[in-house]
C-alpha positions as CSV (number, residue, x, y, z in Angstrom):
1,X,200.9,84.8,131.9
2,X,197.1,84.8,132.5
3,X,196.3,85.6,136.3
4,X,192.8,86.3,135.9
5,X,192.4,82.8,134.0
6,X,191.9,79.9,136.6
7,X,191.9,76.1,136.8
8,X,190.5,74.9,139.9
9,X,190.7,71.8,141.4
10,X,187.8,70.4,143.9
11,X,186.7,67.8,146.4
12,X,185.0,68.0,149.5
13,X,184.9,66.5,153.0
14,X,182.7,64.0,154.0
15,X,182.2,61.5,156.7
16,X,179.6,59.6,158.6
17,X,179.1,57.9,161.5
18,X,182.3,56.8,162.9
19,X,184.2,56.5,160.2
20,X,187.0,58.5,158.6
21,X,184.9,59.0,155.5
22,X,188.1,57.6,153.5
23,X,186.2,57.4,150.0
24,X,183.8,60.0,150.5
25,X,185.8,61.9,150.3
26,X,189.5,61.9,152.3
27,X,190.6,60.1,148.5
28,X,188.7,63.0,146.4
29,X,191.0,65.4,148.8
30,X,194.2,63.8,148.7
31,X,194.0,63.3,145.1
32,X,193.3,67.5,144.5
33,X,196.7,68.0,147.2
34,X,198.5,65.3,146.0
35,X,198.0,67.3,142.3
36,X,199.2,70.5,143.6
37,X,202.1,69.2,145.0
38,X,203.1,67.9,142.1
39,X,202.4,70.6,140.3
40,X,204.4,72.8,142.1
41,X,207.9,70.4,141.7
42,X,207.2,69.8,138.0
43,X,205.3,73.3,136.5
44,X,206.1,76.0,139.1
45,X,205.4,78.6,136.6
46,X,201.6,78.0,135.3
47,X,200.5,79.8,132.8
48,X,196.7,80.0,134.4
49,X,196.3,80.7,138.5
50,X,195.6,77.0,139.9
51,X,193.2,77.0,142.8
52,X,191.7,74.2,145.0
53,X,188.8,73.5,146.7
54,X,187.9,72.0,149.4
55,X,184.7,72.0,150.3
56,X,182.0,71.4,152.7
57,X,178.1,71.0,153.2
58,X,178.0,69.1,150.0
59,X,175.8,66.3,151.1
60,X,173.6,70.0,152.6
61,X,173.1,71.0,148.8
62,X,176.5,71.7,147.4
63,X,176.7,74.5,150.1
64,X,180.7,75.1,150.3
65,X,181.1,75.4,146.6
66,X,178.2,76.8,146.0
67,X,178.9,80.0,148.1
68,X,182.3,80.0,146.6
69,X,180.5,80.5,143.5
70,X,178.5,83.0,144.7
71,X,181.2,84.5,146.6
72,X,183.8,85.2,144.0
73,X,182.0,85.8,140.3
74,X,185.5,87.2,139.2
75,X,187.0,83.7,139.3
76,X,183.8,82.1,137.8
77,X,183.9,84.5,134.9
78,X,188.0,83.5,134.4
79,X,187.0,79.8,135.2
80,X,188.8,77.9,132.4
81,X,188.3,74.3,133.6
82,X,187.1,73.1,137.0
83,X,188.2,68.8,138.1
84,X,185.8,67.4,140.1
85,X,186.3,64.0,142.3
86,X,183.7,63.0,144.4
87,X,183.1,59.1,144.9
88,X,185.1,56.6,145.8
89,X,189.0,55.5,146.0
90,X,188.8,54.0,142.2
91,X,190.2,54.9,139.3
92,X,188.6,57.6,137.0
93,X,186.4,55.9,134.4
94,X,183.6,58.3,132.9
95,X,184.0,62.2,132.0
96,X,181.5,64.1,131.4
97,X,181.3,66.8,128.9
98,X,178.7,68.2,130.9
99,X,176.3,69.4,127.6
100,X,178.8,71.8,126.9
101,X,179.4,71.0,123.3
102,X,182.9,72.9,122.6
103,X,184.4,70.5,125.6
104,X,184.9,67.5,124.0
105,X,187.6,68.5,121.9
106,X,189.6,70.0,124.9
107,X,189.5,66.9,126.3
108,X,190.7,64.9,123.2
109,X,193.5,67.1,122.8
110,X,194.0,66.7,126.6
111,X,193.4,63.3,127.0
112,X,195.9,62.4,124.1
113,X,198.7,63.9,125.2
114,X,198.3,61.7,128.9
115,X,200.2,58.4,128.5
116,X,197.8,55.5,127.8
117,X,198.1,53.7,130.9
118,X,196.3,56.2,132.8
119,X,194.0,57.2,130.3
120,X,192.9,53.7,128.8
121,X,190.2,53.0,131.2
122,X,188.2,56.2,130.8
123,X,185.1,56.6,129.3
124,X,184.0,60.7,127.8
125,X,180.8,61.2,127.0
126,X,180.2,64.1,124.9
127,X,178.2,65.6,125.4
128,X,177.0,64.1,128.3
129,X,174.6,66.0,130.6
130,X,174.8,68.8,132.9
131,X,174.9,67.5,136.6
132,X,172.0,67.6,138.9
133,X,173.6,68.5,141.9
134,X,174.9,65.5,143.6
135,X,178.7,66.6,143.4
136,X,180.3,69.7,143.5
137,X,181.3,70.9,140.0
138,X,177.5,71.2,139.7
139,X,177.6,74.7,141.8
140,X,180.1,76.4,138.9
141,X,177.9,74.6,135.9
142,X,174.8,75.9,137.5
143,X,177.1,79.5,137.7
144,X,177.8,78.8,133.8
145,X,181.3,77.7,134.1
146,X,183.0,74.7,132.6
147,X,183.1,72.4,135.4
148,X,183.8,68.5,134.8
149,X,183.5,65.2,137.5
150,X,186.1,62.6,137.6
151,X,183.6,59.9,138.1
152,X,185.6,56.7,139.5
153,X,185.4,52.5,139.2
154,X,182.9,51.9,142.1
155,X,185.0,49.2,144.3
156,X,181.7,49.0,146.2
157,X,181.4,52.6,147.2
158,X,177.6,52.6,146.4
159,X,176.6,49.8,148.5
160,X,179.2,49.5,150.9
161,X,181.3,52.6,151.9
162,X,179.2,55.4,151.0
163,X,177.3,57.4,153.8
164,X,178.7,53.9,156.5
165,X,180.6,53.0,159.6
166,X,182.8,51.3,157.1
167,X,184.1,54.0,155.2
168,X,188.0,54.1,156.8
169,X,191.6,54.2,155.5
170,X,192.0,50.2,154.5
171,X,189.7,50.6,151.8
172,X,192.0,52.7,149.5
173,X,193.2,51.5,146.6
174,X,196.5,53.3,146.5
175,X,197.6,52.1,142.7
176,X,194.1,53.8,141.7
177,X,194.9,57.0,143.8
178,X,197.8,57.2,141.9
179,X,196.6,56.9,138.7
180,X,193.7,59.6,139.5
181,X,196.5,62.2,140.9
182,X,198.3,61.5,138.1
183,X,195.8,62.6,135.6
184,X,194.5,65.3,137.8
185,X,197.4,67.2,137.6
186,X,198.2,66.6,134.0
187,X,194.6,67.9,133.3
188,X,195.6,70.9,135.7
């Protein structure tokens, strides 16, 4: 009904050393594909064009998205909501409104309608505060789109898997992937 509207969904690729970079960011990916194949079983007739993105040269300065951005100002301009997960296999705990006032009652309405048990252990701050740049939503913000993170429990991703050789597949927390695919594609 409204092609030139978009929801994007968007991760990135990330690893180091010699691991597989599992939660940074194979989960953040998975979750965004996961979503989309829902998606297309359960609402194959969107009312909005659903793209994803996956992106790299984040950790270079947001450099895949950021051309995307740069790339394609007609989806920008059409951009109705942008989901961003970047860190860690967790669960989605904290949303952020961004600073864009008007959000946080999109995301009341939105987050109401989602069954509780998905829902019950997140935290929206509204307004919240634009993002600085450490994730990728920050490139379509910074293009003045309505771009959101799905920040996630930690499960040690700070001080243990980020940027390490330990960042590989047995450190998924699949009932926590489920839950965030889940919600990402209901949000979608």
């Amino acid at each position: 009904e409204k092609p030139d509207e978009y929801v994007m969904l968007s991760a990135h690729f990330d690893s180091w050393d010699g691991a597989s970079g599992t939660t940074h960011n194979i989960t953040g990916t998975v979750t965004m594909m996961e979503a989309m194949r829902i998606l297309q079983q359960v609402y194959r007739r969107p009312k909005r064009t659903i793209l994803v993105g996956h992106w790299s040269g984040e950790e270079q300065g947001i450099n895949g998205s950021r051309a995307f951005a740069h790339d394609h100002p007609e989806i920008v301009e059409g951009l109705q909501a942008l989901f961003n997960q970047d860190n860690g296999t967790g669960r989605v705990s904290t949303i952020s409104t961004q600073g864009l006032t008007g959000a946080g009652a999109y995301f009341g309405e939105w987050l109401g309608r989602i069954p509780q048990e998905i829902t019950q252990h997140i935290t929206l701050n509204i307004p919240g505060t634009p993002s600085g740049g450490g994730s990728d939503h920050a490139a379509f913000i910074c293009a003045g789109a309505p771009a959101f993170g799905l920040s996630a429990l930690n499960w040690g991703y700070g001080m243990y898997t980020w940027h390490t050789n330990r960042d590989t597949l047995d450190k998924i927390v699949f009932d926590d992937l489920r839950n965030n695919l889940t919600l990402t594609a209901i949000l979608a």
